[in-house]
Coordinates of C-alpha atoms in Angstrom, one line a residue:
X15 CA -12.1 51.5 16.3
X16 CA -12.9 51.2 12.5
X17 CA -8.7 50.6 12.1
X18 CA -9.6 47.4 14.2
X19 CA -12.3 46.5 11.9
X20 CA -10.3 47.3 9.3
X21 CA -7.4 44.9 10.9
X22 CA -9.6 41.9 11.4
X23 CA -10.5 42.0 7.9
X24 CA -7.3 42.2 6.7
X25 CA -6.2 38.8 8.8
X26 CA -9.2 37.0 7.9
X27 CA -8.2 38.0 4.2
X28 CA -4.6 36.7 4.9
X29 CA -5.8 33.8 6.8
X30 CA -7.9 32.9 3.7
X31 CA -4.9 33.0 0.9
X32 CA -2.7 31.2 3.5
X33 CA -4.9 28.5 3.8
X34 CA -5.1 28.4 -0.2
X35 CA -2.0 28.4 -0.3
X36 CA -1.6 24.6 1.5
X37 CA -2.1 21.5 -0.3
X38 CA -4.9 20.3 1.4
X39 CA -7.4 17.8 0.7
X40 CA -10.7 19.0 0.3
X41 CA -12.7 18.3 3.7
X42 CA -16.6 16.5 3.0
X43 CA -19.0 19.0 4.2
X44 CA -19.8 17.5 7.7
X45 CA -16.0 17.7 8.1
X46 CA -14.4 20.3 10.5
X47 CA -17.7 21.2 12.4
X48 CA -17.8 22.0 16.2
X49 CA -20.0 22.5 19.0
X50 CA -19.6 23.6 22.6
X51 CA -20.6 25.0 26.2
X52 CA -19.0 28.5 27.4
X53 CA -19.2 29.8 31.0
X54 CA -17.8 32.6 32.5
X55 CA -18.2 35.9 34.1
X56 CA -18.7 39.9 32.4
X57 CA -18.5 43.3 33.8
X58 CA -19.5 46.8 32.4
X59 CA -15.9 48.8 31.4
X60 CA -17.1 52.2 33.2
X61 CA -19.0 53.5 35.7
X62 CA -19.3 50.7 37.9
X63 CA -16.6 48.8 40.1
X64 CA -15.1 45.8 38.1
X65 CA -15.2 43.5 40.1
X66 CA -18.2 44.3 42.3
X67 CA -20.2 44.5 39.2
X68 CA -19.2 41.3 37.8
X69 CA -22.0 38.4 37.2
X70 CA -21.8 34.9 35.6
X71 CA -22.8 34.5 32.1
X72 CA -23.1 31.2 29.9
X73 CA -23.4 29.7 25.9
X74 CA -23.6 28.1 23.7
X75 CA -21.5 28.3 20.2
X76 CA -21.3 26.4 16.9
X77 CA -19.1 27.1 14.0
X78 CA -16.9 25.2 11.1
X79 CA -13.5 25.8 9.9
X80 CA -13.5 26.8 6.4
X81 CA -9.7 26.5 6.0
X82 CA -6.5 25.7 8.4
X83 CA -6.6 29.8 9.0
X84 CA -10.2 31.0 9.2
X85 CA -13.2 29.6 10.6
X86 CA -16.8 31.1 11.1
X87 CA -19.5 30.3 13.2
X88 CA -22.4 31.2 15.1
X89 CA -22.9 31.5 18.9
X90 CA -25.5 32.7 21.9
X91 CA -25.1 33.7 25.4
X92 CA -27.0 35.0 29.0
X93 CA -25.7 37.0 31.8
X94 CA -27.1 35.4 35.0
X95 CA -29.4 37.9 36.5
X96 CA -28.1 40.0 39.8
X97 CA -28.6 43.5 41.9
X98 CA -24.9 44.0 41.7
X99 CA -25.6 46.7 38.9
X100 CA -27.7 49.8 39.7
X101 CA -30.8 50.8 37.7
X102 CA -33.4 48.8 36.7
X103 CA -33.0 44.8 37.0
X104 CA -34.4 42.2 35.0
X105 CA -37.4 39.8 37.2
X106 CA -36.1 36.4 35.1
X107 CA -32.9 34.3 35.8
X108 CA -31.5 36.3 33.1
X109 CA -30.8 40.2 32.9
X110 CA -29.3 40.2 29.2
X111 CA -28.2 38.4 26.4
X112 CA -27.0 37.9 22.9
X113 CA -26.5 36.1 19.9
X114 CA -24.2 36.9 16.9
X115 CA -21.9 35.4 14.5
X116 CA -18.2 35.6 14.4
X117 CA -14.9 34.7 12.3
X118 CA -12.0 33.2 13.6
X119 CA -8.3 33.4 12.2
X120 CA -5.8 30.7 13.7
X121 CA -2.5 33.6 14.6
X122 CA -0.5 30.2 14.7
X123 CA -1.2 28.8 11.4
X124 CA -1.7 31.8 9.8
X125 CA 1.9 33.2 11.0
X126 CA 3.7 29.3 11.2
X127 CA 1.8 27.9 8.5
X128 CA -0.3 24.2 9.0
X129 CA 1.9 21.6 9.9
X130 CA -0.8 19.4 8.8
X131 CA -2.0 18.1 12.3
X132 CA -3.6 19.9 15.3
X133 CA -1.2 21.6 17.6
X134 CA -1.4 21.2 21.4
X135 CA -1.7 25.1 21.8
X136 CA -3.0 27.8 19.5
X137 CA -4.5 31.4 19.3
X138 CA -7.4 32.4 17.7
X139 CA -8.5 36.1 16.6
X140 CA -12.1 36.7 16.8
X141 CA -14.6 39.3 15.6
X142 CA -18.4 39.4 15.3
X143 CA -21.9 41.0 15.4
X144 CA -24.6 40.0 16.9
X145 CA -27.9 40.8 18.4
X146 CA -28.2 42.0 22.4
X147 CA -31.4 42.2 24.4
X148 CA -31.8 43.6 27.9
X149 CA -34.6 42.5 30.2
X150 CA -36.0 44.7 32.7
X151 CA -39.0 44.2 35.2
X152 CA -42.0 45.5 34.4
X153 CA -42.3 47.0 37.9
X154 CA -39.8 49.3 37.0
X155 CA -41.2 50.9 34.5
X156 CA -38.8 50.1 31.6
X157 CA -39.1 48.2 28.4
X158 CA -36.8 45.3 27.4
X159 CA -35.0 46.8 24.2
X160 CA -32.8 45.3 21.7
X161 CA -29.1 46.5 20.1
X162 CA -26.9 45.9 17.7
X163 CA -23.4 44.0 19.3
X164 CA -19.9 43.6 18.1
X165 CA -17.6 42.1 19.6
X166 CA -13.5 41.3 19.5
X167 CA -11.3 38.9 21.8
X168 CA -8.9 36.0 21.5
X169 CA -9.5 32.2 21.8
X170 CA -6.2 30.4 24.1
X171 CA -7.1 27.2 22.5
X172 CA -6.0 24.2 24.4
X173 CA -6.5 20.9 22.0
X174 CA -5.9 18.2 24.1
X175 CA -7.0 15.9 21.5
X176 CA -7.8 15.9 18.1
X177 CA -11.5 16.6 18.7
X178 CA -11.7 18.5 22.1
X179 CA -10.5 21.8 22.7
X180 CA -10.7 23.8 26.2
X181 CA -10.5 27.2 25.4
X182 CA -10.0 30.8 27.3
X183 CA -11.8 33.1 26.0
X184 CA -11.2 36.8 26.6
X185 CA -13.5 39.4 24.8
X186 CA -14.9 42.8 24.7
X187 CA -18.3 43.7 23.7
X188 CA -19.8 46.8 22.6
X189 CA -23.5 48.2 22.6
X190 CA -23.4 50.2 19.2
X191 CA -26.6 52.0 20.0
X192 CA -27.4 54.7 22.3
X193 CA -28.8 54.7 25.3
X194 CA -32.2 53.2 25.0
X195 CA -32.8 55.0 21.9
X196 CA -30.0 53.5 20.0
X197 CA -29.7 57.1 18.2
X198 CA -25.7 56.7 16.9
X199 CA -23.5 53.6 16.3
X200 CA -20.1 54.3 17.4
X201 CA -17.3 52.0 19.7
X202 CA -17.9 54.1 22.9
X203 CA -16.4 52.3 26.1
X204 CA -19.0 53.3 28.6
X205 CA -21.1 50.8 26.6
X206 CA -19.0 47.8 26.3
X207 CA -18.2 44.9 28.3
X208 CA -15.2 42.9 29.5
X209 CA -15.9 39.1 29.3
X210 CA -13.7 36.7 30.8
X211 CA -15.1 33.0 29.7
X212 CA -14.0 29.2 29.3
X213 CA -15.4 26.8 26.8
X214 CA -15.1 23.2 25.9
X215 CA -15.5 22.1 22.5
X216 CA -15.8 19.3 20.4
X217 CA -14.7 18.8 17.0
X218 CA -16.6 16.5 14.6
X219 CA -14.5 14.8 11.4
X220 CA -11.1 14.3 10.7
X221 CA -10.2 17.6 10.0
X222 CA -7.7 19.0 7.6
X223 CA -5.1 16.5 5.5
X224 CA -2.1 17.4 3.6
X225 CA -1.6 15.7 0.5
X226 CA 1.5 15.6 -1.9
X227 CA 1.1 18.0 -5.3
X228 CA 2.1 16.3 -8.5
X229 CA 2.5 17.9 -11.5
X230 CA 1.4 16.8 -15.1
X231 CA 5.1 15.6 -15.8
X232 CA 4.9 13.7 -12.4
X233 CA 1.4 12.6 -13.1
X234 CA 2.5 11.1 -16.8
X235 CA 5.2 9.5 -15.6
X236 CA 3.3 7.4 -12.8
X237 CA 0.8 6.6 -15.5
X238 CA 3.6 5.3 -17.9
X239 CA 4.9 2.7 -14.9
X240 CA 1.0 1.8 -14.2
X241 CA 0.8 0.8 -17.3
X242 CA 4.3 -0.9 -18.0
X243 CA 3.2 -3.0 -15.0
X244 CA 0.3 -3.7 -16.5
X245 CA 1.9 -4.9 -19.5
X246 CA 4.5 -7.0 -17.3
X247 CA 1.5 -8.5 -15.4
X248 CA -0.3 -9.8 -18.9
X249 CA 3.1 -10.7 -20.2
X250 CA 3.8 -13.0 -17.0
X251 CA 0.2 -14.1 -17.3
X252 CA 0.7 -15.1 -20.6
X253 CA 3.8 -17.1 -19.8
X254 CA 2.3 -18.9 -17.0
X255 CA -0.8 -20.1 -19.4
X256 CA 2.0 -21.2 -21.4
X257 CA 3.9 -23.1 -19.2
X258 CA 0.5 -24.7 -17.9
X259 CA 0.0 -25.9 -21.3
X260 CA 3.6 -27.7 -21.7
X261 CA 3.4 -28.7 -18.5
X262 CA -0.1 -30.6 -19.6
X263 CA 1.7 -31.7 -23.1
X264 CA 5.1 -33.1 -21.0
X265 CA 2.2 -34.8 -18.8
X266 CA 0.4 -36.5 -21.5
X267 CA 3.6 -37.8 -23.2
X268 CA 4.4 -39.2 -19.8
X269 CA 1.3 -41.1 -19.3
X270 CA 1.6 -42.0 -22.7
X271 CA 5.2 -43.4 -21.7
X272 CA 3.8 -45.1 -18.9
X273 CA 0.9 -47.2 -20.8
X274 CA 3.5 -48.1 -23.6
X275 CA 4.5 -51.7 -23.6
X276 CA 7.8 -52.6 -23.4
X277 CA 9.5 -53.7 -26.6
X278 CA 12.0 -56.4 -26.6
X279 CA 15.1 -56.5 -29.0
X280 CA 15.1 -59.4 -31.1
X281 CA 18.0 -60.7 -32.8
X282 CA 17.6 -62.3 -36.1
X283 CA 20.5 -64.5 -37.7
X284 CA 20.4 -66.3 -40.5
X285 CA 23.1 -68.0 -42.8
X286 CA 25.2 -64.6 -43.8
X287 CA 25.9 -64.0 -40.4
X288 CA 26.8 -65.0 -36.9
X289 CA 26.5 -63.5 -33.0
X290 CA 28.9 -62.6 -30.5
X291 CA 28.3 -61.4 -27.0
X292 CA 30.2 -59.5 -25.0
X293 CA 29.7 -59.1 -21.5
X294 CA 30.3 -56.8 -18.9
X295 CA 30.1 -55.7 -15.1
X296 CA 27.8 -53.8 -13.2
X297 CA 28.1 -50.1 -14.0
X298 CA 31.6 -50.9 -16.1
X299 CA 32.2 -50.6 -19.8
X300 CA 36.0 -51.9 -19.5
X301 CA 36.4 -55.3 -21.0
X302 CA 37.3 -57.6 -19.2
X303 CA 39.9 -60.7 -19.9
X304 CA 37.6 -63.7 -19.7
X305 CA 35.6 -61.9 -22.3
X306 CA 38.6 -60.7 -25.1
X307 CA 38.1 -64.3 -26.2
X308 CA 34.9 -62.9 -27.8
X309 CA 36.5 -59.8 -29.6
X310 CA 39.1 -62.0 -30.2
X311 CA 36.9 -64.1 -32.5
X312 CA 35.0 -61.4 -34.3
X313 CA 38.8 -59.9 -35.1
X314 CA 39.7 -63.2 -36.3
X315 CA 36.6 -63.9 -38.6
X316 CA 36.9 -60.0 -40.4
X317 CA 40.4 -60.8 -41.2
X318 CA 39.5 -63.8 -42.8
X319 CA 36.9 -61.9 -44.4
X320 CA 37.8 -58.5 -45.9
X321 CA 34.3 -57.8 -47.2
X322 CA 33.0 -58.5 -43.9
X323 CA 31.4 -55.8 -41.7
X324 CA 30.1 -55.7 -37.7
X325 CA 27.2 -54.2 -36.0
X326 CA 27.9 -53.7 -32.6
X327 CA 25.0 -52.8 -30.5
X328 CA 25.6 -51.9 -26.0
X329 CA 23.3 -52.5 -23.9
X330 CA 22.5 -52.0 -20.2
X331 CA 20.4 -53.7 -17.5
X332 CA 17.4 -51.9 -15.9
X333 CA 19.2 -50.8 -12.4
X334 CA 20.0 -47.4 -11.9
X335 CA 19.6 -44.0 -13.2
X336 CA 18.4 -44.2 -16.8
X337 CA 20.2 -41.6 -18.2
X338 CA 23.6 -43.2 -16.9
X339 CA 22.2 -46.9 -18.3
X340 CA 21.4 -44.6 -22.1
X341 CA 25.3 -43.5 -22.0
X342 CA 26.7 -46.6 -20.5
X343 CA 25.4 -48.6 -23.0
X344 CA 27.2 -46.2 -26.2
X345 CA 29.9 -46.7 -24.1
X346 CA 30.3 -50.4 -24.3
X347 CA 29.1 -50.8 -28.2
X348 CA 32.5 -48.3 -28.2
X349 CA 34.9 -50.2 -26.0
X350 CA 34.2 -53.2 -28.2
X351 CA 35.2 -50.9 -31.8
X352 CA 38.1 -49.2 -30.4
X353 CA 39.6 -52.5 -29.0
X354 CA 38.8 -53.9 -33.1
X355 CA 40.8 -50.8 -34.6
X356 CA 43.6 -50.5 -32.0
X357 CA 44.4 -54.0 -31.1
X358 CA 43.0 -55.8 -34.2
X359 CA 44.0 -52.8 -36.5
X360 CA 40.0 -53.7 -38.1
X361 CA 39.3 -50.6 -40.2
X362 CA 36.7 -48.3 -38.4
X363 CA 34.5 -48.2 -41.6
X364 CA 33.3 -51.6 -41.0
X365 CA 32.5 -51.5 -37.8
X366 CA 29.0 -49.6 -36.8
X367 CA 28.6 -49.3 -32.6
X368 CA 25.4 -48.1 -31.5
X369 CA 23.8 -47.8 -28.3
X370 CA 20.5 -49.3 -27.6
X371 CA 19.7 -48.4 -23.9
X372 CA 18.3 -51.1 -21.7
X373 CA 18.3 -54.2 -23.0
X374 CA 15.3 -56.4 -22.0
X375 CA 16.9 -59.9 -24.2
X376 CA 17.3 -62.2 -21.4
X377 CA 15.2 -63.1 -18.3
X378 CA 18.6 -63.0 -16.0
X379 CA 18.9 -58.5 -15.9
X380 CA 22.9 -59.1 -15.5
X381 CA 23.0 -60.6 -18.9
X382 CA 21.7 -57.5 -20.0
X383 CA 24.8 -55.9 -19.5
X384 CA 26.5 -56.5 -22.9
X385 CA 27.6 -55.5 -26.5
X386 CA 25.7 -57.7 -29.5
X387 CA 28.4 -58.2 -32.0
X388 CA 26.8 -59.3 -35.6
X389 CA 28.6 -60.5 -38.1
X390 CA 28.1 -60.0 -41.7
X391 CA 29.8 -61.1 -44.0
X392 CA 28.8 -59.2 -47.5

C-alpha cells in the first residue's frame, strides 16, 4: 500500500509540471472554485455480506483547481445509521462519519494535455486523509472513538456544462488504527470500506484560458508597429490640421472674391491712336466675313504706317463655364494676330494679343464677345 502512496504522489507531481508546462493565464483567486452534494451507499470489505451490509451515506465537498492537472480540496461525509451491521449501533440518524482533505489529478489532461476548454468526459485520481468518528449508544456500553482515514478512488466526471459536473465516484477507505485502540497504522482490508457515491457539482469562474506565448523578438517587433502607427496616426493628424487650414485660407480668398466689385475695362483713346472691334459668336473664336472688314482696316492703316503697332485685347461674355470664357477670350485676341501675319503678312512684333477674360464694356453681354484692336501709331 505505501507503493500506492508512493504512486499518487508521483501523478500529482506529474500533474503539477504538466500543468506548468501550458500557457495558461493566471486564474484570479475566486477562479476555479467548486462546491457540491455527494450521496451514495458504503459497505465494510470483510467480514460481513456486501451487499446485506450496505447503508446510505451522504456529503458534502469543496475544493479548487490549482492547475489544468491537480486540484485539492476538502470534504465531509455520514453513513446513515442501520442494524444491518452486527455489534454495537450508534442511537442518532448517523452511525459514522468523516472529514478529510484530498488531491485530485485530471488522468485526461495529465495524459492528453489541456485542450484549453472543459471536456464532456474526464477521470480524476483521488487520494486523501481525513478524520473518522464512530458513534455508538451509550446503552451498549461503548464509547464513540475517533481514527485517522485515508482514502483512494476515481472521479467519472461528467461536465455537462462548463460549471456543473455529475460525477461517479468510486472509493476505498481505510481505518489506519486498530481496533478501538488505534495501536498500529497499517492498510489492513478488514478495516476499510467500499464506497460507491454520486455528486453534483458546481464550478464558480471561468476557469482556465490559454493564451499565445510571445517571445522578446515577437514582443519588440509588435511594439515597433504600435508605434509606427502611432507615428502614421500624428502624421495624418497633422495633415488634416493642414488641409483645415488651406481649406479656411482658399475660403477667405473666396469670400474675399465674392465682396469684390466688379471692375470695368475702360478704353482710353486719344489723338495717337484709334479703335477697332471685332466681333464674334457665341462660344466661337473664328472670324467671321461680315467682320474681316475690321481686320481689314487695321492691316491697311499698319501698312501705311510702318512704325505703327497693335494691341489686341479678347474678350468674352459672362455665359458659361469661366474657365472656358478665360481661354476663349486668348483665343480670339489670337485669331485676330494670326489672320494680321498670315493674310496681311503684318510682322508679329508689332502686334501684342492678350486675353482679358470677361469683358463687362457694354450693357448688351453679346457685345462682349470681341477682340479690342488699338492702334498706335509711334
Amino acid at each position: 500500500m505505501k507503493k500506492t502512496i508512493i504512486a499518487a504522489t508521483a501523478i500529482a507531481a506529474l500533474g503539477a509540471l504538466s500543468a506548468s508546462a501550458q500557457v495558461i493565464e493566471q486564474p484570479k483567486f475566486y477562479d476555479n472554485w467548486s462546491i457540491g452534494l455527494d450521496g451514495g451507499v458504503t459497505t465494510p470489505m470483510s467480514h460481513h455480506a456486501f451487499f446485506g451490509s450496505m447503508r446510505g451515506v451522504a456529503g458534502l465537498h469543496i475544493g479548487t483547481q490549482i492547475t489544468p492537472v491537480f486540484g485539492v480540496g476538502a470534504e465531509g461525509f455520514f453513513g446513515v445509521n442501520t442494524s444491518s451491521w452486527n455489534g454495537p449501533h450508534s442511537s442518532t440518524a448517523f452511525d459514522n462519519s468523516y472529514v478529510g482533505v484530498y488531491g485530485t489529478v485530471d488522468l485526461f489532461n495529465l495524459f492528453g494535455g489541456y485542450q484549453c476548454a472543459v471536456r464532456p468526459f474526464s477521470i480524476e485520481a483521488v487520494a486523501g486523509a481525513g478524520w473518522g468518528h464512530d458513534y455508538y449508544a451509550k446503552s451498549d456500553g461503548v464509547d464513540d472513538w475517533n481514527y485517522f482515514g485515508t482514502k483512494v478512488g476515481l472521479n467519472f466526471n461528467f461536465n455537462v456544462s462548463q460549471h456543473v459536473t455529475v460525477a461517479l465516484k468510486p472509493s476505498i477507505n481505510w481505518n489506519m488504527g486498530g481496533d478501538f485502540d488505534q495501536s498500529s497504522a497499517a492498510y489492513d482490508v478488514n478495516k476499510a470500506t467500499f464506497n460507491l457515491m454520486a455528486g453534483v457539482t458546481y464550478r464558480f469562474g471561468d476557469g482556465f484560458k490559454c493564451v499565445r506565448p510571445y517571445d522578446q523578438a515577437e514582443v519588440d517587433a509588435l511594439n515597433g508597429q504600435v508605434n509606427e502607427l502611432r507615428e502614421a496616426v500624428a502624421a495624418t493628424a497633422a495633415a488634416a490640421d493642414a488641409a483645415t487650414l488651406e481649406a479656411a485660407n482658399l475660403a477667405a480668398q473666396l469670400q474675399a472674391c465674392q465682396n469684390k466689385k466688379p471692375e470695368v475695362v475702360k478704353e482710353v483713346t486719344n489723338q495717337y491712336n484709334s479703335v477697332r472691334f471685332v466681333f464674334f459668336k457665341v462660344g466661337s473664336y473664328a472670324i467671321t466675313a461680315d467682320q474681316m472688314p475690321n481686320v481689314e482696316m487695321i492691316a491697311e492703316y499698319m501698312a501705311n504706317h510702318p512704325k505703327s503697332k497693335v494691341v489686341i485685347k479678347g474678350y468674352a461674355s459672362p455665359e458659361g463655364n469661366y474657365d472656358f470664357n478665360v481661354k476663349l477670350a486668348q483665343n480670339r485676341a489670337e485669331a485676330v494676330k494670326n489672320s494680321l501675319v498670315k493674310r496681311y503678312k503684318i510682322s508679329p512684333d508689332r502686334i501684342i494679343a492678350e486675353g482679358e477674360g470677361i469683358g463687362n464694356m457694354f450693357e448688351e453681354a453679346s457685345w462682349n464677345r470681341v477682340s479690342v484692336c488699338t492702334l498706335e501709331a509711334n
